[in-house]
XYZ file of C-alpha atoms in Angstrom:
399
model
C 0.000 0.000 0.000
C 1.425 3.396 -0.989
C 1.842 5.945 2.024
C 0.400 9.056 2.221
C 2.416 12.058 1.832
C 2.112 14.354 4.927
C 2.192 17.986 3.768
C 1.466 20.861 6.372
C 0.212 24.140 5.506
C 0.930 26.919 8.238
C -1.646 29.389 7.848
C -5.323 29.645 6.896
C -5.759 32.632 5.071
C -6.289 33.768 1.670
C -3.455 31.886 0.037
C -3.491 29.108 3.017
C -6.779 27.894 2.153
C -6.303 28.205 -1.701
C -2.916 26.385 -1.150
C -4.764 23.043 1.024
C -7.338 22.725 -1.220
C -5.604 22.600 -4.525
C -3.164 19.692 -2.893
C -6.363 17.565 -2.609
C -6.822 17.116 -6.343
C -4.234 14.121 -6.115
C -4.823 10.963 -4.421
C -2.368 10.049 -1.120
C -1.969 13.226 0.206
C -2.666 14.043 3.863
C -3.222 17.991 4.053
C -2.877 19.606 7.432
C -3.740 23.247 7.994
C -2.651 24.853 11.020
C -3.740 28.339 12.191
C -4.802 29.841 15.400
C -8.258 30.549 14.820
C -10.865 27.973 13.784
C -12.852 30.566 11.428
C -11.351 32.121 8.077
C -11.052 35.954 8.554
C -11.826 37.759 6.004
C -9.649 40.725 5.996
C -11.086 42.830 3.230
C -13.853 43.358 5.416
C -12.308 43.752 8.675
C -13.271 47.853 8.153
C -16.761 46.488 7.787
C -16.240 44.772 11.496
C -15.346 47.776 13.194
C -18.229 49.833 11.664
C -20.265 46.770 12.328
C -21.727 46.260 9.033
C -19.845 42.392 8.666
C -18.988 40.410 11.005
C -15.560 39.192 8.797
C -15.480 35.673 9.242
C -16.302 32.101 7.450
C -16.771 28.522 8.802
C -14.068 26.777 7.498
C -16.252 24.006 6.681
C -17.700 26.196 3.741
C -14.103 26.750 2.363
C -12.292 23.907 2.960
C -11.510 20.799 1.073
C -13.393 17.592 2.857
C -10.083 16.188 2.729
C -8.159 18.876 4.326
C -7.831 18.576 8.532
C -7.354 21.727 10.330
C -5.540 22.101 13.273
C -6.569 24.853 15.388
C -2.914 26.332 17.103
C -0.063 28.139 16.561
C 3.652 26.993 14.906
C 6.189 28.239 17.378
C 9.363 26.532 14.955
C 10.194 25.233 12.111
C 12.547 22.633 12.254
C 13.225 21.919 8.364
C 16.398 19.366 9.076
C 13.793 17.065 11.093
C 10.778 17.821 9.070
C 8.598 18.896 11.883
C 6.656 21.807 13.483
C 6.380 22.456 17.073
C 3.202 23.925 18.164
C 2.046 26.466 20.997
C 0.199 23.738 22.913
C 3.337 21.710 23.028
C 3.030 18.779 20.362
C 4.535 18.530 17.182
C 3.618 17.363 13.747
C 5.713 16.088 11.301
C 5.749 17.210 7.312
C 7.422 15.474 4.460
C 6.652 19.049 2.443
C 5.537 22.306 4.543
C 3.451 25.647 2.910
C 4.273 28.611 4.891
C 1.525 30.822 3.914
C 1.297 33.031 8.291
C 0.277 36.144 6.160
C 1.222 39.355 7.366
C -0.237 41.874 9.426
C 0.484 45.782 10.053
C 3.497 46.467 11.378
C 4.204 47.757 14.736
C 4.180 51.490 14.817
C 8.020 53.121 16.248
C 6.418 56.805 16.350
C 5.916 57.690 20.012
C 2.797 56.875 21.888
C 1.466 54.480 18.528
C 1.512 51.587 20.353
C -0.083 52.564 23.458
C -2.793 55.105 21.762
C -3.329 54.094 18.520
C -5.499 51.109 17.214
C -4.400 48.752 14.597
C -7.313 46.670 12.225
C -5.396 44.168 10.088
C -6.612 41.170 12.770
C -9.431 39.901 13.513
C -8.577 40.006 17.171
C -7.724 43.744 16.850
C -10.998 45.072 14.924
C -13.067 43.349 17.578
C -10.685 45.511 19.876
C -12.066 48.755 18.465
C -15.739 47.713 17.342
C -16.617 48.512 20.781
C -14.778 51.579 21.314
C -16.243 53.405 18.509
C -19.675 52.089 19.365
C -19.187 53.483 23.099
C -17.331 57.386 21.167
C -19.715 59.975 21.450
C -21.454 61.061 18.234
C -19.090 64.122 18.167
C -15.721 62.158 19.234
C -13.034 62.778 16.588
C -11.520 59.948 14.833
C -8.762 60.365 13.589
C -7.271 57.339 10.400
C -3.770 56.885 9.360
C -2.427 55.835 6.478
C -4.116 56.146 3.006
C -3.740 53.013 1.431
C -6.766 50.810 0.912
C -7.628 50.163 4.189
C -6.999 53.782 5.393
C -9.539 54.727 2.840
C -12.190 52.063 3.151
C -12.471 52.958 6.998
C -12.235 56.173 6.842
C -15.218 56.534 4.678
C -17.234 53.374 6.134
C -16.940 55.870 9.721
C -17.455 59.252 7.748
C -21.130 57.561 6.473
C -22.536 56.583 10.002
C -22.237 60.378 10.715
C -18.698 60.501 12.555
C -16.680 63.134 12.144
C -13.270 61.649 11.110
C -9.627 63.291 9.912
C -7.370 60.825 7.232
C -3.756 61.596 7.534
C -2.118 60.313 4.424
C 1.586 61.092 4.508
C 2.552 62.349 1.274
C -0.234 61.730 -1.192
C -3.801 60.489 -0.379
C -3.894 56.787 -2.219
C -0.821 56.647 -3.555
C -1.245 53.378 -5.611
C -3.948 55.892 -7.474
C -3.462 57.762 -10.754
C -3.835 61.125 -10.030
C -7.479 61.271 -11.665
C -8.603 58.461 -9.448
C -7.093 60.060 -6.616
C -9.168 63.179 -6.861
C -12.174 61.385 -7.479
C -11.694 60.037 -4.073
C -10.748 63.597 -2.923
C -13.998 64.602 -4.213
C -16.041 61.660 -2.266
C -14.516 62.663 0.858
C -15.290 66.208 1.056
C -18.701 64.920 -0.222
C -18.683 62.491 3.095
C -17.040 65.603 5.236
C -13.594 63.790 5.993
C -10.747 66.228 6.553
C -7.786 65.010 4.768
C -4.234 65.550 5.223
C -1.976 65.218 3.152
C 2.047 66.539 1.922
C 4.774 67.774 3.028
C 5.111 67.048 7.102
C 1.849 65.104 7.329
C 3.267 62.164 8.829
C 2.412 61.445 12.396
C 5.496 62.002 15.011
C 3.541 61.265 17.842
C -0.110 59.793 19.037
C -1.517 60.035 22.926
C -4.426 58.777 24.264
C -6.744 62.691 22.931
C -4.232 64.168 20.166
C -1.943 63.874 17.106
C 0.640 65.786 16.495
C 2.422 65.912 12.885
C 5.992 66.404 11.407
C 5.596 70.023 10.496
C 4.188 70.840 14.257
C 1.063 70.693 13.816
C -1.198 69.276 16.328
C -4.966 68.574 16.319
C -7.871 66.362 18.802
C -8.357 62.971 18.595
C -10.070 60.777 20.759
C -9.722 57.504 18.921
C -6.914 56.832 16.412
C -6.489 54.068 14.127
C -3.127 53.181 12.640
C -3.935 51.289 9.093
C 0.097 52.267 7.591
C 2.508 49.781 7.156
C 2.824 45.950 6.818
C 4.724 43.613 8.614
C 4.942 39.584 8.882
C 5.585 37.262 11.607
C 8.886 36.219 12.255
C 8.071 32.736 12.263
C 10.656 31.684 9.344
C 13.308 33.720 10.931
C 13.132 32.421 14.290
C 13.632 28.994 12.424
C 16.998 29.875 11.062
C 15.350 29.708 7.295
C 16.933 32.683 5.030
C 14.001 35.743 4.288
C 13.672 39.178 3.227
C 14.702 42.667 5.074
C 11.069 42.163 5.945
C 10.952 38.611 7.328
C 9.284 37.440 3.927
C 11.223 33.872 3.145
C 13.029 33.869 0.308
C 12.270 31.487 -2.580
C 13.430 30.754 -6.063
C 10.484 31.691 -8.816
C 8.675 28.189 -7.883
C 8.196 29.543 -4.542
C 10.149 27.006 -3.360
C 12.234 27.867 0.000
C 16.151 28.934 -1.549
C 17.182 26.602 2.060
C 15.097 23.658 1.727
C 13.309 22.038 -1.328
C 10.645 20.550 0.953
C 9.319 24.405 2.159
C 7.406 26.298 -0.479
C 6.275 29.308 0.643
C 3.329 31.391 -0.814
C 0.962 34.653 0.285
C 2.577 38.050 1.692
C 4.868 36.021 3.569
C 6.776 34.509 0.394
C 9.933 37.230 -1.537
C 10.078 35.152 -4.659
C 13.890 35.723 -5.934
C 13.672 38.904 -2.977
C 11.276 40.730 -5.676
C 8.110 39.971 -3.549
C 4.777 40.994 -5.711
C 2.121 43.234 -3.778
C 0.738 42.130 -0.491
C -2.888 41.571 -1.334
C -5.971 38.970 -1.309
C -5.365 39.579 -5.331
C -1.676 38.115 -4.976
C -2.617 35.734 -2.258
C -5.647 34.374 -3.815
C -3.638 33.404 -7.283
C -0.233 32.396 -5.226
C -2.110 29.964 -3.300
C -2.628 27.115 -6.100
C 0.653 27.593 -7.180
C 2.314 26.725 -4.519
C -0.157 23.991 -4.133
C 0.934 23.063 -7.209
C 4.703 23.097 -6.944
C 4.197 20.460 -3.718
C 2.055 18.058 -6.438
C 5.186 18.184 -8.895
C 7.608 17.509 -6.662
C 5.487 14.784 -5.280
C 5.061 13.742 -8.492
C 9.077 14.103 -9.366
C 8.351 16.520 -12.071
C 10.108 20.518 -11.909
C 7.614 22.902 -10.968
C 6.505 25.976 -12.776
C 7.680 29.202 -12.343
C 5.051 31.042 -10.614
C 2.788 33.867 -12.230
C 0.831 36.570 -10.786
C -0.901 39.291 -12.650
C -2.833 42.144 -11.146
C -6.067 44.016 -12.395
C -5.777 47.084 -10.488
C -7.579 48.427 -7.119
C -11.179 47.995 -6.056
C -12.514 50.267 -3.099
C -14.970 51.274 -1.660
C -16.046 54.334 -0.077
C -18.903 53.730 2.348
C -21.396 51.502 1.503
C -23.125 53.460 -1.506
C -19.905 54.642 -3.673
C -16.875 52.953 -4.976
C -13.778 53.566 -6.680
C -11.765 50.884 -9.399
C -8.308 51.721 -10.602
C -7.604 50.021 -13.108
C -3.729 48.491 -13.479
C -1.098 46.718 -16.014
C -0.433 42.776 -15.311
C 2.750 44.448 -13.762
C 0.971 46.232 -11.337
C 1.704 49.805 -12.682
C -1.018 51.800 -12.649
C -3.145 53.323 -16.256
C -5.012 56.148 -16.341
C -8.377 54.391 -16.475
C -10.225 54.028 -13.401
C -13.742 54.147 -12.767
C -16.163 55.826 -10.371
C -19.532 55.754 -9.418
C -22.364 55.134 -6.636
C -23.934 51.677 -5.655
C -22.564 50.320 -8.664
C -19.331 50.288 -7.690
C -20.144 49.392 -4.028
C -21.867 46.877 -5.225
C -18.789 45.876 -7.759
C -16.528 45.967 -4.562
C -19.140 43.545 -2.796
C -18.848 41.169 -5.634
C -15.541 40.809 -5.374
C -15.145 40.249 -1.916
C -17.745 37.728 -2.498
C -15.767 36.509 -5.292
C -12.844 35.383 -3.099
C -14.967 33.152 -0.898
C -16.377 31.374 -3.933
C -12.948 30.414 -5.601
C -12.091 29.319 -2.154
C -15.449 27.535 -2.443
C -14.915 25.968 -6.060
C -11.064 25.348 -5.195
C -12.560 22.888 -2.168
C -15.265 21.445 -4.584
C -13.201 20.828 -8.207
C -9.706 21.551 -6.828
C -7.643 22.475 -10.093
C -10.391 23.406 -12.367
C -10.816 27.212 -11.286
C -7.471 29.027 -12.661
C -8.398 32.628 -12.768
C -5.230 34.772 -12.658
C -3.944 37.310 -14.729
C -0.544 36.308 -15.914
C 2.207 38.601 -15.870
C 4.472 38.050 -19.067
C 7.244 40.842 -18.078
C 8.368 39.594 -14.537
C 11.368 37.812 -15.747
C 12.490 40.840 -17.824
C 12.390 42.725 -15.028
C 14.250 40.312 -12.825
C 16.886 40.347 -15.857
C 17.159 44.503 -15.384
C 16.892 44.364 -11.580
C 20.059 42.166 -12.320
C 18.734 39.710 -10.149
C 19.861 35.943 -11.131
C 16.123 33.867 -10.036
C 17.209 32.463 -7.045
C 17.855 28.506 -6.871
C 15.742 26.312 -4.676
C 17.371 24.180 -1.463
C 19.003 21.049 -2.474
C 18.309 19.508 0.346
C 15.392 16.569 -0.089
């Protein structure tokens, strides 16, 4: 009788679930996910969570392959030499190939009085943190967002529509992934929604307390709740394993994904710096890097060389409150065009469908695992590699 082939994937989000799922279209393979909550979080609508519009999660039992056992816990080590994980509650499991898809999460803030003051929304654990401290602010408390990437703006206007008075400081630009005509449509649907927004030279934060911000150029202004959405970071996890990663803490693979230490780790999501040129961190990224790496387990199970992985972009959906939206549209390569598209319910409701969207692929992907490849392919990446001057990295030799 042929064994099965133990393969553990450390992580259940986006490109976790994706990842498990695909690995059950072949026969003898034991799929273990391991993450610390038992529900999948959907983090595109953890803005909704603290407005209280979603509540941001999904049984796993919708999403997940029949075949696929989750393990709710933590993975406190990797040990890659003896194959094996150790968990937080003090067992272990052992691997013959590992996934490391932990995600990422926003990184910790070094200004002053951040990390006390300010509130952070890229876990579930810390939305729930805040959905009852801006259901207990007074109607006239002032809320104060920063950062003006995606999330920044989604919460900002999501607060801004109940009726709350709210200030987005954006650093330099406001949405800086935007083409300038996008960006001042979302100007114009923020004065529309009465958010102050701050933006240039010296409108970075230098310090928070627990009633006030004060900015780089001196100024200073009231806040009674602030909520820190700049920045990324990912856990450490790969790091504290002795496994080679990015100035981020991203491991570093070769263009299979495949871990540049150990041929048996393949790595995948925003925690993965495929030949240390990482693609955006992103449900978008995550959602098509998932199968992939799925996939580059099932050839090397299969003794075949994996593909070189592929991920094209479409641009950047958002949306602004519940009854108005925003779609910039990009290149494969992720650089922005000059088309973008604006509107009312339409596009809320085309930014609904798409979150939607990502819980039926993980859907399909646990039904007809292999049948549903969706993603853009980017044709350039390698000539950019080529000018970056960087040689795609090779893969671990060890087996």
């Amino acid at each position: 009788m042929t064994e099965n082939t133990d393969v553990i994937v450390v992580g259940g989000g986006y490109a976790g679930v994706m990842a498990a799922n695909r690995l059950t279209r072949r026969d003898g393979v034991h799929v273990t996910l391991i993450n610390p909550r038992p529900d999948f979080v959907e983090r595109i609508r953890l803005h909704q969570l603290v407005t209280g519009s979603d509540d941001a999660v999904v049984d796993y039992q919708k999403i997940l392959a029949g075949g696929v056992e989750l393990v709710v816990d933590t993975v406190t080590r990797i040990d890659a030499a003896g194959r094996r994980v150790t968990l937080a509650s003090g067992g272990s499991l052992d691997y013959d190939y590992l996934i490391y898809a932990v995600g990422s999460g926003s990184s910790v803030p070094d200004v002053p009085g951040a990390a006390e003051h300010a509130y952070r929304i890229s876990t579930l654990e810390q939305a729930q943190r805040l959905q009852p401290v801006i259901d207990a602010a007074d109607a006239s408390a002032a809320l104060t967002v920063v950062g003006a990437g995606p999330t920044g703006l989604e919460t900002a206007s999501e607060l801004a529509e109940q009726g709350r008075k709210v200030t987005l400081v954006c650093g330099d630009v406001l949405g800086p992934y935007l083409h300038p005509r996008a960006r001042r449509a979302v100007a114009k649907r923020f004065a529309k929604l009465g958010v102050t927004v701050i933006e240039g030279p010296g409108a970075t934060v230098t310090s928070v307390t627990g009633d006030a911000v004060q900015l780089a150029d001196g100024r200073e202004f009231r806040s009674d709740v602030t909520i820190w959405t700049a920045g990324f970071g990912v856990p450490d996890l790969a790091a504290r394993s002795g496994l080679t990663t990015d100035a981020l803490g991203r491991l570093l693979t070769d263009e299979t994904l495949t871990s540049v230490d150990d041929a048996r780790i393949i790595a995948t999501g925003d925690s993965v710096a495929p030949s240390n040129l990482p693609v955006r961190m992103s449900c978008q990224s995550a959602m098509q890097l998932g199968p992939q790496a799925g996939e580059t387990v099932l050839s090397r199970i299969a003794g075949k060389q994996p593909k070189n992985f592929s991920v094209g972009f479409f641009g950047e959906c958002i949306s602004l409150g519940r009854r108005a939206g925003v779609v910039q549209v990009a290149r494969k390569d992720d650089t922005v065009s000059r088309v973008y598209y604006e509107g009312g319910r339409s596009m809320a409701m085309l930014k609904e469908g798409v979150c939607w969207s990502t819980v039926w692929q993980m859907k399909q992907e646990a039904r007809h695992p292999g049948q549903l490849d969706l993603w853009f392919k980017d044709r350039r990446r390698q000539q950019v590699l080529a000018k970056a001057g960087k040689a795609p990295a090779d893969a671990g030799r060890s087996s």
